[in-house]
Tab-separated table of C-alpha atoms in Angstrom:
chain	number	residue	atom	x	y	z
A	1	UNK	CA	-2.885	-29.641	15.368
A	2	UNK	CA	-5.881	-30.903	13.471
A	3	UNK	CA	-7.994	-28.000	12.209
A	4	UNK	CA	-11.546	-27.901	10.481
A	5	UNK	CA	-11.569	-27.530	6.602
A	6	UNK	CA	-12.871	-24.283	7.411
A	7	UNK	CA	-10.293	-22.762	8.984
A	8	UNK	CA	-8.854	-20.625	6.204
A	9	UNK	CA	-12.414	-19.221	5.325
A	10	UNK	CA	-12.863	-18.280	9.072
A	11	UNK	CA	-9.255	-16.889	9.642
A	12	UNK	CA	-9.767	-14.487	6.614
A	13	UNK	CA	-13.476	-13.600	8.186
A	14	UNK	CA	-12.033	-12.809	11.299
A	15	UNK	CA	-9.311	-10.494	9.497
A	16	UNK	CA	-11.700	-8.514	7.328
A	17	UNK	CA	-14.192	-7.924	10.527
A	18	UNK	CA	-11.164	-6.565	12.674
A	19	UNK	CA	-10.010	-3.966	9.298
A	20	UNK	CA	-13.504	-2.807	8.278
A	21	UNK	CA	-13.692	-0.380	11.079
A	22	UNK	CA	-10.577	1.246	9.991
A	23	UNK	CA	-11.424	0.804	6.210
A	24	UNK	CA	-14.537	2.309	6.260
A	25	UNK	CA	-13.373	5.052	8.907
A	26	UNK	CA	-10.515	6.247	6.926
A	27	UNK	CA	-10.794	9.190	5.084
A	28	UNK	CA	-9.901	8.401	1.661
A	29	UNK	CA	-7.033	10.041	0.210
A	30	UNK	CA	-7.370	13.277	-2.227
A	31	UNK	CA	-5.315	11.902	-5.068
A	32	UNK	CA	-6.608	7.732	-5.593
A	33	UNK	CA	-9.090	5.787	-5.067
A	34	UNK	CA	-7.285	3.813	-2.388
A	35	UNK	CA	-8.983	3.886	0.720
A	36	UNK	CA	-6.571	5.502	3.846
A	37	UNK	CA	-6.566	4.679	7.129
A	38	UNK	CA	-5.712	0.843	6.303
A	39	UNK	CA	-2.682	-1.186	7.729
A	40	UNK	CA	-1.445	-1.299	3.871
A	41	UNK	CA	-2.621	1.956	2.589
A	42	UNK	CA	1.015	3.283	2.409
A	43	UNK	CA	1.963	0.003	0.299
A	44	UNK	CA	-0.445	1.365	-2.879
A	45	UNK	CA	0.365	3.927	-5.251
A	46	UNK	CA	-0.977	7.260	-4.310
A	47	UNK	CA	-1.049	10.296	-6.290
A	48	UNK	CA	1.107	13.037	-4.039
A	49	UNK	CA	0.434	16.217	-5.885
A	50	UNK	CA	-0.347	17.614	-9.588
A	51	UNK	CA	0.301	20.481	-11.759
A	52	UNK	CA	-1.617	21.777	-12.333
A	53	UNK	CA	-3.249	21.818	-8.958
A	54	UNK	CA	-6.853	20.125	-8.540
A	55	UNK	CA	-9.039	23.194	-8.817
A	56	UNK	CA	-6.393	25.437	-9.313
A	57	UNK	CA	-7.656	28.374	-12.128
A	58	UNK	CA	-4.727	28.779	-14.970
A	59	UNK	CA	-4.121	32.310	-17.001
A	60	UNK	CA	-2.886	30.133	-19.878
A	61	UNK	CA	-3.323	26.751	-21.263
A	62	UNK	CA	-0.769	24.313	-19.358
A	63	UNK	CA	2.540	22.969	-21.499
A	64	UNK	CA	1.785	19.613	-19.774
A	65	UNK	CA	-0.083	17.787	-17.073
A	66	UNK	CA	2.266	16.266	-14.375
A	67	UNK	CA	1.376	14.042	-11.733
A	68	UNK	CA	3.314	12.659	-8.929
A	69	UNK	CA	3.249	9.756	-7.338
A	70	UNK	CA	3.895	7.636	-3.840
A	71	UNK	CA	5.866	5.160	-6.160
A	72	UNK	CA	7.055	4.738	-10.042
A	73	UNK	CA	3.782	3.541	-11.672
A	74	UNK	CA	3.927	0.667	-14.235
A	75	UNK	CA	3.270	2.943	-17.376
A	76	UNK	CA	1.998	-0.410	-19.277
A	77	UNK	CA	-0.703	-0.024	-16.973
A	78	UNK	CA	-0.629	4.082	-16.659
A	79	UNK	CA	-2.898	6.772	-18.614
A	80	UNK	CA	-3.750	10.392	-18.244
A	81	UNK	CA	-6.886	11.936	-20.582
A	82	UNK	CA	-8.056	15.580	-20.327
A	83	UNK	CA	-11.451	16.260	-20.888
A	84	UNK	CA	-12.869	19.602	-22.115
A	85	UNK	CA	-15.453	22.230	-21.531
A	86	UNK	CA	-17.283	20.177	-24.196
A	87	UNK	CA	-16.912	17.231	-22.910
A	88	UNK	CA	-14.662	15.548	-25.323
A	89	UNK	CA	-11.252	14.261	-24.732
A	90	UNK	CA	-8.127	16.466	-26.306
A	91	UNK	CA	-5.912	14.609	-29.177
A	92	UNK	CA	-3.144	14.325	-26.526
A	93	UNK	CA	-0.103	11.867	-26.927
A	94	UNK	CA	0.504	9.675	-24.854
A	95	UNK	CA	1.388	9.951	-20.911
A	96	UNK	CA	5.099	9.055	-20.155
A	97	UNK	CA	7.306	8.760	-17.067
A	98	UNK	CA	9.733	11.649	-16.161
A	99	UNK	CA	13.163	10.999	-17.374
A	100	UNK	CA	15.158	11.742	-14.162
A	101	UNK	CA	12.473	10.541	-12.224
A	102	UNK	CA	9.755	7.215	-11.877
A	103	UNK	CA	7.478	8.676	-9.628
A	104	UNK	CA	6.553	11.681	-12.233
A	105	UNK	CA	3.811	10.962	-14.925
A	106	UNK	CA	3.803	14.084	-17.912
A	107	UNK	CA	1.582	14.336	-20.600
A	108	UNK	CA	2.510	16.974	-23.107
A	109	UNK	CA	-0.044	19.364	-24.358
A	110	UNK	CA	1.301	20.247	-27.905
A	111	UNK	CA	-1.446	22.789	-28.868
A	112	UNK	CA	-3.265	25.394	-26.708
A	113	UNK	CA	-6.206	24.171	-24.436
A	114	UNK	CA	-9.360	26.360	-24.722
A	115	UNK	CA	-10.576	28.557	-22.359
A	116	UNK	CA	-13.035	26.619	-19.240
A	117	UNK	CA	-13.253	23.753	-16.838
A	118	UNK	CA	-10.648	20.736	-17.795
A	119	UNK	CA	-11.182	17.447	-16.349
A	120	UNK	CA	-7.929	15.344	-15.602
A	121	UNK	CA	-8.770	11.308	-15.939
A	122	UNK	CA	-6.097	9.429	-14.372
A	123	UNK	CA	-5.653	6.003	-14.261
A	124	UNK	CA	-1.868	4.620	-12.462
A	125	UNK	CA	-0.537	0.884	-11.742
A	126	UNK	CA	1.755	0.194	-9.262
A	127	UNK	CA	4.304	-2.559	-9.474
A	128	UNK	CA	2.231	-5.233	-7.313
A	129	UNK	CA	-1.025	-4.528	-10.373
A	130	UNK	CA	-2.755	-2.805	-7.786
A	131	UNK	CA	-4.690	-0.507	-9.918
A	132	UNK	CA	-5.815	3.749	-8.939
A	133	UNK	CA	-7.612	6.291	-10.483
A	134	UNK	CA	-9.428	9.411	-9.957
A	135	UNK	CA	-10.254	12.720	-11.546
A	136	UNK	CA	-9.586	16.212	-10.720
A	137	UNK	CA	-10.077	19.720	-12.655
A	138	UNK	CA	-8.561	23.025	-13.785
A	139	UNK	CA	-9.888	25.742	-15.067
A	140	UNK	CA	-8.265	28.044	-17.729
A	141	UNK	CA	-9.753	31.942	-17.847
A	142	UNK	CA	-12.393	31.873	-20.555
A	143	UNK	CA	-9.981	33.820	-23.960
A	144	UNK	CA	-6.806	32.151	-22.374
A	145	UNK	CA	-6.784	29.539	-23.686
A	146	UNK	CA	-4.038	31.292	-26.074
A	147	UNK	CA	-0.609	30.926	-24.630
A	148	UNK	CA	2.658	32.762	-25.320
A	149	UNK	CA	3.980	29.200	-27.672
C-alpha cells in the first residue's frame, strides 16, 4: 500500500485529537504533575502518599520526609528540598531510597525544623526519564519546632 509522505504526521494528529478530551478532562492527580485520566497515566511515576501528610499540622519537627511512590524512582534523577517559613531552603542531606524498599524516597532531617508553614519541593524520575514534580506543605505549631532528639 502506497501512502502519502504525510502519513505519519497525520496518524499522530489523529491520535492526539482522539486523547485531548480525556487529557484535558482528567483530573490531575494530588501527588505529580502527570495528568490522570490518560490511557498511560498508570505507566508514570506517581507520588501515592507522604509523611508527613500534605497539609497535615505537626506538634514537632518531623525526623524525616518520606514519600511514596507508584514505582522505584531513578534517584540520579530524584530530589526532595524543604522550604521554610522564611522562605529559604533547610541544609538537608541528600534524599535517598528506602533500604527495604524502591518505591520509598526519605530525606533525613538531622536538626529540628522551626515552628510554621514548610513547603515540600519534590522532583522524582521514573525508569522510562519521564520526569514529576510537585509541592505540598506542613505546618509545625509555632514553639514546636523543638523536638524530644
Amino acid at each position: 500500500m502506497n501512502r502519502p509522505a504525510s502519513f505519519p504526521l497525520a496518524l499522530a494528529a489523529v491520535v492526539l485529537v482522539t486523547t485531548a478530551p480525556a487529557w484535558r478532562a482528567g483530573d490531575r492527580d494530588a501527588g505529580s504533575r502527570s495528568p490522570a485520566g490518560t490511557p498511560f497515566a498508570s505507566l508514570h511515576l506517581e507520588l501515592e502518599k507522604s509523611a508527613p501528610a500534605a497539609g497535615e499540622a505537626l506538634s514537632e519537627s518531623p525526623r524525616e520526609i518520606v514519600l511514596e511512590f507508584s514505582q522505584a524512582p531513578q534517584m540520579a534523577g530524584t530530589s526532595v528540598r524543604v522550604v521554610g517559613p522564611d522562605g529559604e531552603p533547610a541544609q538537608l542531606p541528600d534524599a535517598r531510597a528506602d533500604d527495604g524498599d524502591p518505591t520509598i524516597v526519605r530525606l533525613a532531617i538531622p536538626a529540628p525544623l522551626e515552628g510554621g508553614e514548610h513547603e515540600v519541593r519534590w522532583r522524582a524520575m521514573a525508569r522510562d526519564g519521564h520526569v514529576v514534580w510537585d509541592t505540598f506543605l506542613f505546618t509545625i505549631e509555632a514553639g514546636a519546632g523543638q523536638d524530644s532528639r
